[in-house]
Amino acid sequence: GLKGVVSVSANAGKELTEGEEPVVGSVDSDSLNETPTLAFPSLSTSDFQFNHEKASEIIVEKVEEFVDKIGNARLVLVDMTHRSKILSLVRANASKKNIDSSKFFTFVGDITQLYSQGGLCCNVIANAANWRLKPGGGGVNAAIFSAAGPTLDAATKEQAKSLRPGNAVVVPLASTSPLFSREGVTHVIHVLGPNMNPQRPNCLDNDYITGCKILREAYTSLFEGFASIVK
Ligand code: AR6
């Protein structure tokens, strides 16, 4: 039996008792019909070293602007850990505004396992991409390309070869991708945020006038891309 066995992947960290089935497999049709939901990471705030306070204000400003334009659809800011500084800052800033908490909230989890690990069904996820739209590297980009499998790279190339900072590209996922079959994700939106890391291309050298403008454009492109799928 499964007694005493701590299983891997979809049940990581959860002990299964005898008779209990591991929670794996595909998303049922009921959950696929649920409220359209975009899960997105905080753009530029890790590898790209963008200031967290400034980024949190821009996230809340852009969410406030779009949340009423997308009908019943939801926006969910995701990060890996409960200690995430950007999640706390965004929650603090959002609480001062009149934002419907059922249409915008934060969520702790791996963006590639929101349904299987967290029970949160998101039909669209955003990626903090690089300008070449290349798989690998680090951060959320590497996680999404790896979880989606090779079909994401091919589908991405059909839509665009590169991205300019502030821009986004919507990529439909093949139904054979594990992100689709396991997590219920039908689209990935790649977004390129502003870069403040001197080790990465197009570094803005601490120019936060330009940086904030590009970060606003990036969230606008992302939310407009999501709105185009929802409609
Ligand atoms: N699930 C949810 N959130 C995540 C995950 C994950 N699996 N992984 C990271 N985050 P980053 P950037 C959060 O560095 O700053 C890449 O190498 C992370 O904690 O992924 O825009 C690209 O190729 C942070 O809050 O993106 C680019 O070259 C957020 O995702 C460059 O990094 C963004 O962190 C982009 O840098």
PDB file of C-alpha atoms and ligand atoms in Angstrom, residues 41-49 78-80 86 109-112 128-130 134 136-141 143 200, ligand 1:
ATOM      1  CA  PRO A  41       4.719  36.448 -11.690  1.00  0.00           C
ATOM      2  CA  SER A  42       6.065  39.822 -10.613  1.00  0.00           C
ATOM      3  CA  LEU A  43       7.908  40.990 -13.746  1.00  0.00           C
ATOM      4  CA  SER A  44      11.542  42.073 -13.460  1.00  0.00           C
ATOM      5  CA  THR A  45      11.835  41.904  -9.665  1.00  0.00           C
ATOM      6  CA  SER A  46      14.215  38.971  -9.363  1.00  0.00           C
ATOM      7  CA  ASP A  47      16.853  38.340 -12.031  1.00  0.00           C
ATOM      8  CA  PHE A  48      16.191  41.783 -13.574  1.00  0.00           C
ATOM      9  CA  GLN A  49      16.681  43.482 -10.153  1.00  0.00           C
ATOM     10  CA  VAL A  78       2.031  34.356  -7.833  1.00  0.00           C
ATOM     11  CA  ASP A  79       5.338  33.814  -6.080  1.00  0.00           C
ATOM     12  CA  MET A  80       7.106  30.735  -4.753  1.00  0.00           C
ATOM     13  CA  ILE A  86       6.795  41.506  -3.476  1.00  0.00           C
ATOM     14  CA  GLY A 109       3.016  28.353  -5.287  1.00  0.00           C
ATOM     15  CA  ASP A 110       4.928  27.259  -8.346  1.00  0.00           C
ATOM     16  CA  ILE A 111       3.225  28.834 -11.353  1.00  0.00           C
ATOM     17  CA  THR A 112       3.666  25.561 -13.271  1.00  0.00           C
ATOM     18  CA  ALA A 128       8.799  36.824 -17.268  1.00  0.00           C
ATOM     19  CA  ALA A 129      10.658  36.122 -20.498  1.00  0.00           C
ATOM     20  CA  ASN A 130      13.994  37.120 -22.016  1.00  0.00           C
ATOM     21  CA  LYS A 134      14.672  31.364 -25.241  1.00  0.00           C
ATOM     22  CA  GLY A 136      16.218  27.846 -20.031  1.00  0.00           C
ATOM     23  CA  GLY A 137      18.118  30.570 -18.217  1.00  0.00           C
ATOM     24  CA  GLY A 138      16.690  30.750 -14.742  1.00  0.00           C
ATOM     25  CA  GLY A 139      13.681  31.898 -12.760  1.00  0.00           C
ATOM     26  CA  VAL A 140      10.130  31.489 -13.912  1.00  0.00           C
ATOM     27  CA  ASN A 141      11.155  31.324 -17.606  1.00  0.00           C
ATOM     28  CA  ALA A 143      10.353  26.625 -14.963  1.00  0.00           C
ATOM     29  CA  ARG A 200      21.694  41.133 -18.752  1.00  0.00           C
TER      30      ARG A 200
HETATM   31  N1  AR6 B   1       6.588  30.037  -9.896  1.00  0.00           N
HETATM   32  C1  AR6 B   1       6.173  31.259  -9.469  1.00  0.00           C
HETATM   33  N2  AR6 B   1       6.974  32.315  -9.372  1.00  0.00           N
HETATM   34  C2  AR6 B   1       8.268  32.158  -9.693  1.00  0.00           C
HETATM   35  C3  AR6 B   1       8.793  30.920 -10.156  1.00  0.00           C
HETATM   36  C4  AR6 B   1       7.887  29.831 -10.250  1.00  0.00           C
HETATM   37  N3  AR6 B   1       8.268  28.616 -10.683  1.00  0.00           N
HETATM   38  N4  AR6 B   1      10.126  31.094 -10.396  1.00  0.00           N
HETATM   39  C5  AR6 B   1      10.417  32.363 -10.103  1.00  0.00           C
HETATM   40  N5  AR6 B   1       9.318  33.023  -9.671  1.00  0.00           N
HETATM   41  P1  AR6 B   1      12.485  36.055 -12.600  1.00  0.00           P
HETATM   42  P2  AR6 B   1      12.782  38.635 -14.024  1.00  0.00           P
HETATM   43  C6  AR6 B   1       9.166  34.453  -9.323  1.00  0.00           C
HETATM   44  O1  AR6 B   1      13.890  36.140 -12.152  1.00  0.00           O
HETATM   45  O2  AR6 B   1      13.252  39.317 -12.781  1.00  0.00           O
HETATM   46  C7  AR6 B   1      15.045  34.706 -16.574  1.00  0.00           C
HETATM   47  O3  AR6 B   1      16.213  33.976 -16.542  1.00  0.00           O
HETATM   48  C8  AR6 B   1      10.346  35.148  -8.684  1.00  0.00           C
HETATM   49  O4  AR6 B   1      10.397  34.910  -7.278  1.00  0.00           O
HETATM   50  O5  AR6 B   1      12.010  34.756 -13.144  1.00  0.00           O
HETATM   51  O6  AR6 B   1      11.741  39.322 -14.863  1.00  0.00           O
HETATM   52  C9  AR6 B   1      14.642  35.157 -17.992  1.00  0.00           C
HETATM   53  O7  AR6 B   1      15.218  34.330 -18.992  1.00  0.00           O
HETATM   54  C10 AR6 B   1      10.013  36.600  -8.998  1.00  0.00           C
HETATM   55  O8  AR6 B   1       9.042  37.096  -8.068  1.00  0.00           O
HETATM   56  O9  AR6 B   1      12.179  37.158 -13.766  1.00  0.00           O
HETATM   57  C11 AR6 B   1      15.127  36.590 -18.077  1.00  0.00           C
HETATM   58  O10 AR6 B   1      16.433  36.673 -18.604  1.00  0.00           O
HETATM   59  C12 AR6 B   1       9.354  36.527 -10.367  1.00  0.00           C
HETATM   60  O11 AR6 B   1       8.988  35.153 -10.541  1.00  0.00           O
HETATM   61  C13 AR6 B   1      15.149  37.084 -16.639  1.00  0.00           C
HETATM   62  O12 AR6 B   1      15.236  35.912 -15.827  1.00  0.00           O
HETATM   63  C14 AR6 B   1      10.227  36.967 -11.548  1.00  0.00           C
HETATM   64  O13 AR6 B   1      11.551  36.504 -11.368  1.00  0.00           O
HETATM   65  C15 AR6 B   1      13.902  37.838 -16.242  1.00  0.00           C
HETATM   66  O14 AR6 B   1      14.060  38.341 -14.923  1.00  0.00           O
END
